[in-house]
Structures are given as C-alpha cells and as structure tokens.
C-alpha cells in the first residue's frame, strides 16, 4: 500500500487536532506517514500512533522554525520524490495552504483546497466560491496535494506503530529568504481556539453593543465553545477582528454553530456553512440564516439566550 504523506501541524510538541483529522482521512487511502518539522517528534509519537500513523519522518532542523513556510515545502517535495506517495495531505490553514501551493509549483502536481470530505479513490468534496457551490474534484496531474479544512473530518483513533525515521535534510538558501525575526504569543482566553473548536457561538449586529457580547460569551462558556462574531460586530469595534467568521474572517466547521442575531449574509455563510449542525436565534423569521438552520428559534435574543444558558446549566449540573 502506498504512503500518504501528511504535513503535521503542531504547537511545539503538541499535535494539533487537524493533524489527527488528516490521519483519519489518510487511513482510507494508504499508509499514513507524518512529516514532522522541528523538534518534538519523540514527544508526539504517542498521539500520532493513537491516530494510526505508520511512520513519522522527523526533520528536526532549526530551519523549519527559523524561516517561513518555504523549507517545509522543500522538505515535502524531497520526501515525495523519495517515497512516491499516493497523496500529500496538508491542513487547510493559512500555513498548510501555502505549503501545498508551493509544493504544487515545485512538482507540477494538482492541488485541491477547501476540501471537506472524500469519496472513493481520492475524490475530494470541495467548497468553492465562498461556499456557494460544493463540487467533487479529482487531481488529474501527478500526485494529489490536498488541503483539508480543519474540523471537516471527525478524528477517529486507530492504533498505528508510528515508527520514527529521522530525516537529515539541508534546506536550500533559496528557501531561507524570509526569516522569522520575532514571535509574539497571543494572549489566549480559556476558550477553545475558534477554528479548532467543536462548538462555536457567534454574535451579530442584533446583539446591539460590545457590552452585550458578554451574553454571547456566557452562552459559549456554558457549552465549552469558542466565541465568533459577524463582520458587523467586528467593524463596529464590539469584538476583536480575530474572531470574525466569514469570507474575510475565519472559516469554521464545528460540530455545532450557534448564530445569534446574525442575518446570514453570503459573506458570513462562507465561513460557517459547512458546520455540521447550525442553530439560529433571530427575531426576524425571514432572515436568510434560517435557510441554513437545522434548528431555529424566532425570538428576541435577550430573552432566548438567558433562558438557554439557564437550561444548559440545569442539565450540566
Ligand atoms: C467584501 C465583503 C466581505 C465581507 N466579509 C464578511 C465576513 O467575513 N463575515 C461577515 O460576517 N460579514 C462579512 N461581510 C459583511 C456582510 O455582507 C454583512 O454585512 C454582515 O455579515 C452582517 O452582519 P450581521 O448579520 O451581524 O448584521 P445584520 O445583517 O444587520 O443582521 C442582524 C440580524 O440580527 C437580528 N436581530 C436584531 N435584533 C435582534 C434581537 N434582539 N434578537 C434576535 N435577533 C435580532 C436581525 O433580525 C438581523 O437578522 C462582508 C461584506 C463584504 C462586502
């Protein structure tokens, strides 16, 4: 069985959830072989084994942290040349997509982005035009390079040996053009990261003010969810831009997306419509967001949300 190369996304030694999702997807099509860049492969071995990694190609040189994405693309190209994988999977994150695009340019292979699922023989389900159209696509030239959206695939454990194979790789000068000069650790709340959360609660203009976003936070906290916002909210300065969901914000695909006081403009939908279950609270029954809703409440959010929080609190404990 051919290998499927997977570029691991990780924060230090911690394997990001999307890597487990890629492993789960890869197992259907071949032997998952993780490409690990920088130090930490040893510490991550257990987590990668839990999700079925057959091998870990560990390239622990400092270049992968010191320079922006080019060394990773170069390494992937080299490993692909050596091992002739059936496909290369990257996370559909800003970094993963850029590495995938660079690899496609280097190899001349086809690249699919915004993939949210797979059919037989590496046919990919792909979201296009800001979510307006879903298509089934297949790479016809070379080895498929596929960028899979975080949260699109449910990670399923399946034990694998995760044998570490150290890789010594000399990064070229050409790949060292853009150096990382400083890293600033973003202040994090206790809430899950927006693009990785399995539940997201987002507030829209209907919330009425920045102070009222506390209501959205309260609902999010009762569900262990991340907080998101529409652009109307972030543009008004009611919530920081990094929490904007949509075409010009973050793309989320959680198990549950709760849209509160959001009308459902196409640009907002582009960032959330692949969520597995969508719940809506809106006082206007004609709001377009109801077209997407699995469960909708027509009502005033200032009445509905506190009741929801109360009900959740009762059930939780
Ligand atoms: C190029 C471009 C890119 C864009 N990118 C994005 C993007 O990334 N993300 C994004 O979100 N938008 C984006 N937009 C903006 C988008 O077009 C909409 O303007 C925006 O999504 C509207 O936000 P909203 O739904 O919060 O506000 P509105 O459209 O004003 O909707 C507010 C909703 O709240 C409801 N409401 C009001 N009061 C209550 C209440 N008390 N209880 C319950 N419901 C209530 C109303 O019925 C209404 O449906 C973009 C626009 C452009 C042109």
mmCIF file of C-alpha atoms and ligand atoms in Angstrom:
data_model
loop_
_atom_site.group_PDB
_atom_site.id
_atom_site.type_symbol
_atom_site.label_atom_id
_atom_site.label_comp_id
_atom_site.label_asym_id
_atom_site.label_seq_id
_atom_site.Cartn_x
_atom_site.Cartn_y
_atom_site.Cartn_z
ATOM 1 C CA UNK A 1 0.000 0.000 0.000
ATOM 2 C CA UNK A 2 1.383 3.417 -0.924
ATOM 3 C CA UNK A 3 2.095 6.039 1.694
ATOM 4 C CA UNK A 4 0.016 9.141 2.213
ATOM 5 C CA UNK A 5 2.274 11.971 3.361
ATOM 6 C CA UNK A 6 0.757 14.235 5.994
ATOM 7 C CA UNK A 7 2.357 17.505 6.988
ATOM 8 C CA UNK A 8 1.876 17.684 10.760
ATOM 9 C CA UNK A 9 0.585 20.910 12.270
ATOM 10 C CA UNK A 10 1.776 21.191 15.821
ATOM 11 C CA UNK A 11 2.436 23.732 18.548
ATOM 12 C CA UNK A 12 5.807 22.624 19.888
ATOM 13 C CA UNK A 13 5.334 19.022 20.960
ATOM 14 C CA UNK A 14 1.545 19.233 20.952
ATOM 15 C CA UNK A 15 -0.146 17.685 17.942
ATOM 16 C CA UNK A 16 -2.956 19.901 16.655
ATOM 17 C CA UNK A 17 -6.371 18.328 16.241
ATOM 18 C CA UNK A 18 -6.316 18.910 12.490
ATOM 19 C CA UNK A 19 -3.330 16.544 12.207
ATOM 20 C CA UNK A 20 -5.443 13.762 13.779
ATOM 21 C CA UNK A 21 -8.180 14.611 11.278
ATOM 22 C CA UNK A 22 -5.704 14.266 8.399
ATOM 23 C CA UNK A 23 -4.511 10.932 9.794
ATOM 24 C CA UNK A 24 -8.103 9.686 9.958
ATOM 25 C CA UNK A 25 -8.719 10.695 6.336
ATOM 26 C CA UNK A 26 -5.406 9.259 5.129
ATOM 27 C CA UNK A 27 -6.037 5.781 6.573
ATOM 28 C CA UNK A 28 -8.721 5.190 3.943
ATOM 29 C CA UNK A 29 -6.287 5.616 1.077
ATOM 30 C CA UNK A 30 -2.896 4.292 2.191
ATOM 31 C CA UNK A 31 -0.346 4.166 4.976
ATOM 32 C CA UNK A 32 -0.280 7.471 6.831
ATOM 33 C CA UNK A 33 3.268 8.839 7.069
ATOM 34 C CA UNK A 34 3.548 12.019 9.086
ATOM 35 C CA UNK A 35 6.127 14.643 8.159
ATOM 36 C CA UNK A 36 7.214 16.317 11.387
ATOM 37 C CA UNK A 37 9.253 19.515 11.184
ATOM 38 C CA UNK A 38 11.337 20.882 14.041
ATOM 39 C CA UNK A 39 11.914 19.243 17.416
ATOM 40 C CA UNK A 40 9.288 17.261 19.332
ATOM 41 C CA UNK A 41 8.620 14.171 17.187
ATOM 42 C CA UNK A 42 9.586 11.853 20.057
ATOM 43 C CA UNK A 43 7.175 13.511 22.451
ATOM 44 C CA UNK A 44 4.387 13.500 19.854
ATOM 45 C CA UNK A 45 4.893 9.865 18.875
ATOM 46 C CA UNK A 46 2.165 8.572 21.234
ATOM 47 C CA UNK A 47 -0.508 10.968 19.927
ATOM 48 C CA UNK A 48 0.364 10.228 16.309
ATOM 49 C CA UNK A 49 0.347 6.461 16.974
ATOM 50 C CA UNK A 50 -3.104 6.769 18.549
ATOM 51 C CA UNK A 51 -4.500 8.034 15.228
ATOM 52 C CA UNK A 52 -2.864 5.438 13.050
ATOM 53 C CA UNK A 53 0.448 6.898 11.897
ATOM 54 C CA UNK A 54 2.569 4.190 10.328
ATOM 55 C CA UNK A 55 5.681 6.330 10.151
ATOM 56 C CA UNK A 56 6.949 9.691 11.262
ATOM 57 C CA UNK A 57 9.529 11.367 9.062
ATOM 58 C CA UNK A 58 11.197 13.589 11.625
ATOM 59 C CA UNK A 59 13.206 16.530 10.289
ATOM 60 C CA UNK A 60 14.273 18.333 13.418
ATOM 61 C CA UNK A 61 16.483 21.071 11.937
ATOM 62 C CA UNK A 62 16.030 24.605 13.312
ATOM 63 C CA UNK A 63 15.351 25.986 9.793
ATOM 64 C CA UNK A 64 11.740 24.888 9.939
ATOM 65 C CA UNK A 65 11.081 27.267 12.809
ATOM 66 C CA UNK A 66 13.550 29.961 11.771
ATOM 67 C CA UNK A 67 12.201 30.558 8.287
ATOM 68 C CA UNK A 68 8.670 30.938 6.981
ATOM 69 C CA UNK A 69 6.989 28.095 5.065
ATOM 70 C CA UNK A 70 9.446 27.528 2.170
ATOM 71 C CA UNK A 71 11.652 24.929 3.980
ATOM 72 C CA UNK A 72 8.580 22.804 4.710
ATOM 73 C CA UNK A 73 7.559 22.800 1.048
ATOM 74 C CA UNK A 74 11.083 21.880 0.046
ATOM 75 C CA UNK A 75 11.196 19.007 2.543
ATOM 76 C CA UNK A 76 7.815 17.693 1.402
ATOM 77 C CA UNK A 77 8.958 17.795 -2.232
ATOM 78 C CA UNK A 78 12.074 15.803 -1.354
ATOM 79 C CA UNK A 79 10.190 13.192 0.692
ATOM 80 C CA UNK A 80 7.571 12.870 -2.038
ATOM 81 C CA UNK A 81 10.328 12.264 -4.568
ATOM 82 C CA UNK A 82 11.878 9.549 -2.379
ATOM 83 C CA UNK A 83 8.700 7.745 -1.320
ATOM 84 C CA UNK A 84 6.252 8.242 -4.222
ATOM 85 C CA UNK A 85 3.180 8.693 -2.002
ATOM 86 C CA UNK A 86 -0.367 8.247 -3.292
ATOM 87 C CA UNK A 87 -1.219 11.735 -1.994
ATOM 88 C CA UNK A 88 0.082 14.565 0.153
ATOM 89 C CA UNK A 89 -2.314 15.973 2.755
ATOM 90 C CA UNK A 90 -1.889 19.357 4.400
ATOM 91 C CA UNK A 91 -4.185 21.217 6.762
ATOM 92 C CA UNK A 92 -6.380 23.834 5.119
ATOM 93 C CA UNK A 93 -4.880 26.513 7.339
ATOM 94 C CA UNK A 94 -3.061 29.618 6.085
ATOM 95 C CA UNK A 95 0.253 27.808 6.519
ATOM 96 C CA UNK A 96 -0.910 24.446 5.145
ATOM 97 C CA UNK A 97 -2.409 26.016 2.041
ATOM 98 C CA UNK A 98 0.742 27.981 1.347
ATOM 99 C CA UNK A 99 2.954 24.918 1.747
ATOM 100 C CA UNK A 100 0.573 22.974 -0.530
ATOM 101 C CA UNK A 101 0.685 25.686 -3.186
ATOM 102 C CA UNK A 102 4.485 25.844 -3.096
ATOM 103 C CA UNK A 103 4.692 22.062 -3.366
ATOM 104 C CA UNK A 104 2.344 22.157 -6.368
ATOM 105 C CA UNK A 105 4.558 24.719 -8.093
ATOM 106 C CA UNK A 106 7.696 22.675 -7.375
ATOM 107 C CA UNK A 107 6.244 19.379 -8.593
ATOM 108 C CA UNK A 108 3.672 20.396 -11.190
ATOM 109 C CA UNK A 109 1.092 18.269 -9.321
ATOM 110 C CA UNK A 110 -2.519 19.244 -8.860
ATOM 111 C CA UNK A 111 -3.688 20.932 -5.661
ATOM 112 C CA UNK A 112 -7.174 20.899 -4.147
ATOM 113 C CA UNK A 113 -8.014 23.342 -1.356
ATOM 114 C CA UNK A 114 -11.081 23.826 0.857
ATOM 115 C CA UNK A 115 -11.672 20.085 0.931
ATOM 116 C CA UNK A 116 -14.284 18.956 3.441
ATOM 117 C CA UNK A 117 -14.554 15.236 2.682
ATOM 118 C CA UNK A 118 -13.562 12.349 0.457
ATOM 119 C CA UNK A 119 -15.280 9.915 -1.875
ATOM 120 C CA UNK A 120 -13.649 6.848 -3.402
ATOM 121 C CA UNK A 121 -10.186 6.936 -4.932
ATOM 122 C CA UNK A 122 -9.203 10.290 -3.502
ATOM 123 C CA UNK A 123 -12.142 12.149 -4.983
ATOM 124 C CA UNK A 124 -12.495 15.206 -2.808
ATOM 125 C CA UNK A 125 -15.556 17.175 -1.819
ATOM 126 C CA UNK A 126 -14.582 20.794 -2.192
ATOM 127 C CA UNK A 127 -16.223 24.066 -1.210
ATOM 128 C CA UNK A 128 -15.975 26.736 -3.910
ATOM 129 C CA UNK A 129 -16.861 30.394 -4.463
ATOM 130 C CA UNK A 130 -17.145 31.306 -0.815
ATOM 131 C CA UNK A 131 -19.362 28.316 -0.123
ATOM 132 C CA UNK A 132 -21.856 28.941 -2.937
ATOM 133 C CA UNK A 133 -21.027 25.654 -4.684
ATOM 134 C CA UNK A 134 -19.776 22.275 -3.464
ATOM 135 C CA UNK A 135 -18.079 20.115 -6.073
ATOM 136 C CA UNK A 136 -16.442 16.711 -6.271
ATOM 137 C CA UNK A 137 -12.944 17.051 -7.652
ATOM 138 C CA UNK A 138 -10.078 14.794 -8.504
ATOM 139 C CA UNK A 139 -6.482 15.666 -9.307
ATOM 140 C CA UNK A 140 -5.592 14.547 -12.812
ATOM 141 C CA UNK A 141 -1.982 15.598 -12.988
ATOM 142 C CA UNK A 142 0.598 13.981 -10.752
ATOM 143 C CA UNK A 143 0.175 13.110 -7.091
ATOM 144 C CA UNK A 144 -2.810 14.827 -5.467
ATOM 145 C CA UNK A 145 -1.934 17.553 -2.960
ATOM 146 C CA UNK A 146 -4.986 18.101 -0.798
ATOM 147 C CA UNK A 147 -5.627 20.824 1.773
ATOM 148 C CA UNK A 148 -8.353 19.668 4.162
ATOM 149 C CA UNK A 149 -10.295 22.203 6.203
ATOM 150 C CA UNK A 150 -9.876 21.883 9.973
ATOM 151 C CA UNK A 151 -12.902 20.287 11.677
ATOM 152 C CA UNK A 152 -14.259 18.862 8.414
ATOM 153 C CA UNK A 153 -13.352 15.294 9.372
ATOM 154 C CA UNK A 154 -14.101 13.702 12.720
ATOM 155 C CA UNK A 155 -10.864 12.300 14.135
ATOM 156 C CA UNK A 156 -11.109 8.595 14.942
ATOM 157 C CA UNK A 157 -8.463 6.744 16.899
ATOM 158 C CA UNK A 158 -6.866 3.607 15.393
ATOM 159 C CA UNK A 159 -3.527 2.374 16.676
ATOM 160 C CA UNK A 160 -0.507 2.574 14.398
ATOM 161 C CA UNK A 161 3.193 1.879 15.008
ATOM 162 C CA UNK A 162 4.337 5.491 14.343
ATOM 163 C CA UNK A 163 7.901 4.420 13.703
ATOM 164 C CA UNK A 164 10.192 7.445 13.767
ATOM 165 C CA UNK A 165 12.503 7.779 10.773
ATOM 166 C CA UNK A 166 14.941 10.655 11.254
ATOM 167 C CA UNK A 167 15.405 12.731 8.113
ATOM 168 C CA UNK A 168 18.508 14.792 7.563
ATOM 169 C CA UNK A 169 17.698 17.476 5.074
ATOM 170 C CA UNK A 170 19.713 20.512 4.010
ATOM 171 C CA UNK A 171 17.380 23.431 3.354
ATOM 172 C CA UNK A 172 18.494 25.442 0.309
ATOM 173 C CA UNK A 173 19.448 29.123 0.510
ATOM 174 C CA UNK A 174 16.516 29.894 -1.768
ATOM 175 C CA UNK A 175 14.140 28.614 0.911
ATOM 176 C CA UNK A 176 15.743 30.866 3.528
ATOM 177 C CA UNK A 177 14.638 34.176 2.023
ATOM 178 C CA UNK A 178 12.020 35.007 4.639
ATOM 179 C CA UNK A 179 13.264 34.703 8.202
ATOM 180 C CA UNK A 180 11.099 34.785 11.302
ATOM 181 C CA UNK A 181 12.501 37.623 13.399
ATOM 182 C CA UNK A 182 10.080 37.630 16.292
ATOM 183 C CA UNK A 183 7.292 35.526 17.684
ATOM 184 C CA UNK A 184 4.598 37.130 19.796
ATOM 185 C CA UNK A 185 2.489 34.798 21.837
ATOM 186 C CA UNK A 186 -1.111 35.841 21.501
ATOM 187 C CA UNK A 187 -2.950 36.235 24.752
ATOM 188 C CA UNK A 188 -5.338 33.355 24.965
ATOM 189 C CA UNK A 189 -8.551 33.056 26.822
ATOM 190 C CA UNK A 190 -9.548 29.781 28.398
ATOM 191 C CA UNK A 191 -11.924 29.243 25.472
ATOM 192 C CA UNK A 192 -11.027 26.887 22.643
ATOM 193 C CA UNK A 193 -9.393 28.273 19.522
ATOM 194 C CA UNK A 194 -12.044 29.458 17.068
ATOM 195 C CA UNK A 195 -11.006 27.364 14.060
ATOM 196 C CA UNK A 196 -10.457 24.224 16.140
ATOM 197 C CA UNK A 197 -13.476 24.381 18.449
ATOM 198 C CA UNK A 198 -16.169 21.758 18.101
ATOM 199 C CA UNK A 199 -18.798 24.305 19.179
ATOM 200 C CA UNK A 200 -18.835 27.969 18.111
ATOM 201 C CA UNK A 201 -21.308 30.590 19.343
ATOM 202 C CA UNK A 202 -21.301 33.752 17.213
ATOM 203 C CA UNK A 203 -22.938 37.096 17.813
ATOM 204 C CA UNK A 204 -24.145 39.513 15.158
ATOM 205 C CA UNK A 205 -25.372 43.092 14.954
ATOM 206 C CA UNK A 206 -28.552 42.016 16.701
ATOM 207 C CA UNK A 207 -26.544 41.886 19.918
ATOM 208 C CA UNK A 208 -26.607 45.691 19.847
ATOM 209 C CA UNK A 209 -23.363 46.636 21.620
ATOM 210 C CA UNK A 210 -19.923 45.482 22.700
ATOM 211 C CA UNK A 211 -21.103 45.076 26.296
ATOM 212 C CA UNK A 212 -23.861 42.743 25.150
ATOM 213 C CA UNK A 213 -21.291 40.390 23.625
ATOM 214 C CA UNK A 214 -20.954 39.207 27.245
ATOM 215 C CA UNK A 215 -24.233 37.388 26.632
ATOM 216 C CA UNK A 216 -22.665 35.502 23.719
ATOM 217 C CA UNK A 217 -19.603 34.721 25.865
ATOM 218 C CA UNK A 218 -21.833 33.409 28.622
ATOM 219 C CA UNK A 219 -23.654 31.086 26.241
ATOM 220 C CA UNK A 220 -20.331 29.983 24.739
ATOM 221 C CA UNK A 221 -18.884 29.249 28.185
ATOM 222 C CA UNK A 222 -21.905 27.212 29.185
ATOM 223 C CA UNK A 223 -21.238 24.984 26.160
ATOM 224 C CA UNK A 224 -17.423 24.992 26.328
ATOM 225 C CA UNK A 225 -17.495 26.790 22.976
ATOM 226 C CA UNK A 226 -15.407 29.369 21.147
ATOM 227 C CA UNK A 227 -16.846 32.830 20.501
ATOM 228 C CA UNK A 228 -17.223 34.152 16.968
ATOM 229 C CA UNK A 229 -18.705 37.315 15.503
ATOM 230 C CA UNK A 230 -20.071 38.694 12.259
ATOM 231 C CA UNK A 231 -18.222 41.453 10.471
ATOM 232 C CA UNK A 232 -20.887 43.950 11.511
ATOM 233 C CA UNK A 233 -19.768 43.295 15.092
ATOM 234 C CA UNK A 234 -16.026 43.425 14.486
ATOM 235 C CA UNK A 235 -16.274 46.507 12.241
ATOM 236 C CA UNK A 236 -18.256 48.271 14.954
ATOM 237 C CA UNK A 237 -15.421 47.528 17.396
ATOM 238 C CA UNK A 238 -17.729 45.421 19.590
ATOM 239 C CA UNK A 239 -15.399 42.430 19.414
ATOM 240 C CA UNK A 240 -11.817 41.937 18.133
ATOM 241 C CA UNK A 241 -11.337 41.232 14.425
ATOM 242 C CA UNK A 242 -9.569 37.942 15.073
ATOM 243 C CA UNK A 243 -12.970 36.470 15.996
ATOM 244 C CA UNK A 244 -14.688 37.402 12.737
ATOM 245 C CA UNK A 245 -16.240 34.462 10.918
ATOM 246 C CA UNK A 246 -16.734 34.658 7.172
ATOM 247 C CA UNK A 247 -15.227 35.309 3.785
ATOM 248 C CA UNK A 248 -12.815 37.917 5.103
ATOM 249 C CA UNK A 249 -12.529 36.338 8.530
ATOM 250 C CA UNK A 250 -12.028 32.812 9.824
ATOM 251 C CA UNK A 251 -13.536 29.678 8.320
ATOM 252 C CA UNK A 252 -15.029 27.368 10.909
ATOM 253 C CA UNK A 253 -16.583 23.950 10.518
ATOM 254 C CA UNK A 254 -17.600 22.890 14.024
ATOM 255 C CA UNK A 255 -19.986 20.162 15.086
ATOM 256 C CA UNK A 256 -22.355 22.891 16.293
ATOM 257 C CA UNK A 257 -22.540 26.542 15.178
ATOM 258 C CA UNK A 258 -24.909 28.831 17.050
ATOM 259 C CA UNK A 259 -25.674 32.083 15.198
ATOM 260 C CA UNK A 260 -27.241 34.715 17.429
ATOM 261 C CA UNK A 261 -28.588 37.959 15.921
ATOM 262 C CA UNK A 262 -26.887 37.265 12.582
ATOM 263 C CA UNK A 263 -28.811 37.772 9.320
ATOM 264 C CA UNK A 264 -26.865 35.245 7.220
ATOM 265 C CA UNK A 265 -25.224 37.368 4.518
ATOM 266 C CA UNK A 266 -23.391 35.297 1.893
ATOM 267 C CA UNK A 267 -20.044 36.571 3.194
ATOM 268 C CA UNK A 268 -20.840 35.285 6.688
ATOM 269 C CA UNK A 269 -22.124 31.965 5.387
ATOM 270 C CA UNK A 270 -18.868 31.437 3.500
ATOM 271 C CA UNK A 271 -17.134 30.997 6.825
ATOM 272 C CA UNK A 272 -19.582 28.720 8.624
ATOM 273 C CA UNK A 273 -21.932 26.865 6.320
ATOM 274 C CA UNK A 274 -20.016 23.597 6.452
ATOM 275 C CA UNK A 275 -20.755 23.374 10.192
ATOM 276 C CA UNK A 276 -22.350 20.023 10.968
ATOM 277 C CA UNK A 277 -25.338 21.397 12.889
ATOM 278 C CA UNK A 278 -26.449 25.024 12.743
ATOM 279 C CA UNK A 279 -28.662 26.633 15.339
ATOM 280 C CA UNK A 280 -30.066 30.125 14.872
ATOM 281 C CA UNK A 281 -31.608 32.707 17.171
ATOM 282 C CA UNK A 282 -33.093 35.651 15.268
ATOM 283 C CA UNK A 283 -36.176 37.792 15.797
ATOM 284 C CA UNK A 284 -36.851 38.054 12.055
ATOM 285 C CA UNK A 285 -38.332 34.816 10.720
ATOM 286 C CA UNK A 286 -37.427 35.945 7.159
ATOM 287 C CA UNK A 287 -33.696 36.251 7.975
ATOM 288 C CA UNK A 288 -31.723 34.268 5.344
ATOM 289 C CA UNK A 289 -29.716 32.473 8.051
ATOM 290 C CA UNK A 290 -32.808 30.317 8.687
ATOM 291 C CA UNK A 291 -32.234 28.701 5.261
ATOM 292 C CA UNK A 292 -29.145 27.042 6.746
ATOM 293 C CA UNK A 293 -30.573 26.264 10.170
ATOM 294 C CA UNK A 294 -31.052 22.735 11.448
ATOM 295 C CA UNK A 295 -32.749 24.262 14.465
ATOM 296 C CA UNK A 296 -34.036 27.816 14.605
ATOM 297 C CA UNK A 297 -35.635 29.960 17.273
ATOM 298 C CA UNK A 298 -37.597 33.014 16.132
ATOM 299 C CA UNK A 299 -37.324 35.334 19.090
ATOM 300 C CA UNK A 300 -35.569 38.157 20.874
ATOM 301 C CA UNK A 301 -32.048 37.045 21.737
ATOM 302 C CA UNK A 302 -32.190 38.972 25.015
ATOM 303 C CA UNK A 303 -34.988 36.652 26.104
ATOM 304 C CA UNK A 304 -33.907 33.433 24.380
ATOM 305 C CA UNK A 305 -30.199 33.379 25.248
ATOM 306 C CA UNK A 306 -30.534 33.796 29.061
ATOM 307 C CA UNK A 307 -33.154 31.027 29.088
ATOM 308 C CA UNK A 308 -30.870 28.827 27.031
ATOM 309 C CA UNK A 309 -27.958 29.432 29.418
ATOM 310 C CA UNK A 310 -30.198 28.633 32.382
ATOM 311 C CA UNK A 311 -31.475 25.435 30.777
ATOM 312 C CA UNK A 312 -27.953 24.290 29.866
ATOM 313 C CA UNK A 313 -26.776 24.985 33.437
ATOM 314 C CA UNK A 314 -29.610 22.828 34.794
ATOM 315 C CA UNK A 315 -28.723 19.934 32.517
ATOM 316 C CA UNK A 316 -24.986 20.174 33.078
ATOM 317 C CA UNK A 317 -25.163 20.156 36.737
HETATM 318 C C1 LIG B 1 -16.236 42.038 0.597
HETATM 319 C C2 LIG B 1 -17.054 41.766 1.819
HETATM 320 C C3 LIG B 1 -16.590 40.862 2.743
HETATM 321 C C4 LIG B 1 -17.336 40.577 3.889
HETATM 322 N N1 LIG B 1 -16.857 39.650 4.790
HETATM 323 C C5 LIG B 1 -17.631 39.313 5.831
HETATM 324 C C6 LIG B 1 -17.205 38.308 6.753
HETATM 325 O O1 LIG B 1 -16.117 37.754 6.654
HETATM 326 N N2 LIG B 1 -18.039 37.992 7.778
HETATM 327 C C7 LIG B 1 -19.256 38.592 7.947
HETATM 328 O O2 LIG B 1 -19.946 38.250 8.909
HETATM 329 N N3 LIG B 1 -19.656 39.551 7.112
HETATM 330 C C8 LIG B 1 -18.876 39.944 6.072
HETATM 331 N N4 LIG B 1 -19.289 40.934 5.257
HETATM 332 C C9 LIG B 1 -20.481 41.724 5.652
HETATM 333 C C10 LIG B 1 -21.803 41.062 5.304
HETATM 334 O O3 LIG B 1 -22.190 41.422 3.995
HETATM 335 C C11 LIG B 1 -22.902 41.537 6.285
HETATM 336 O O4 LIG B 1 -22.979 42.929 6.250
HETATM 337 C C12 LIG B 1 -22.659 41.096 7.733
HETATM 338 O O5 LIG B 1 -22.406 39.713 7.778
HETATM 339 C C13 LIG B 1 -23.904 41.417 8.548
HETATM 340 O O6 LIG B 1 -23.680 41.084 9.880
HETATM 341 P P1 LIG B 1 -24.901 40.708 10.825
HETATM 342 O O7 LIG B 1 -25.606 39.531 10.276
HETATM 343 O O8 LIG B 1 -24.360 40.639 12.198
HETATM 344 O O9 LIG B 1 -25.794 42.034 10.759
HETATM 345 P P2 LIG B 1 -27.187 42.304 10.075
HETATM 346 O O10 LIG B 1 -27.181 41.886 8.661
HETATM 347 O O11 LIG B 1 -27.524 43.706 10.394
HETATM 348 O O12 LIG B 1 -28.168 41.323 10.840
HETATM 349 C C14 LIG B 1 -28.528 41.469 12.187
HETATM 350 C C15 LIG B 1 -29.577 40.408 12.473
HETATM 351 O O13 LIG B 1 -29.880 40.459 13.857
HETATM 352 C C16 LIG B 1 -31.272 40.243 14.009
HETATM 353 N N5 LIG B 1 -31.654 40.853 15.295
HETATM 354 C C17 LIG B 1 -31.676 42.168 15.610
HETATM 355 N N6 LIG B 1 -32.035 42.324 16.892
HETATM 356 C C18 LIG B 1 -32.278 41.084 17.388
HETATM 357 C C19 LIG B 1 -32.702 40.603 18.649
HETATM 358 N N7 LIG B 1 -32.921 41.416 19.688
HETATM 359 N N8 LIG B 1 -32.872 39.273 18.804
HETATM 360 C C20 LIG B 1 -32.631 38.400 17.768
HETATM 361 N N9 LIG B 1 -32.235 38.815 16.560
HETATM 362 C C21 LIG B 1 -32.053 40.142 16.366
HETATM 363 C C22 LIG B 1 -31.908 40.907 12.815
HETATM 364 O O14 LIG B 1 -33.160 40.346 12.545
HETATM 365 C C23 LIG B 1 -30.892 40.609 11.722
HETATM 366 O O15 LIG B 1 -31.213 39.427 11.023
HETATM 367 C C24 LIG B 1 -18.571 41.235 4.107
HETATM 368 C C25 LIG B 1 -19.037 42.149 3.157
HETATM 369 C C26 LIG B 1 -18.293 42.412 2.036
HETATM 370 C C27 LIG B 1 -18.833 43.382 1.032
#
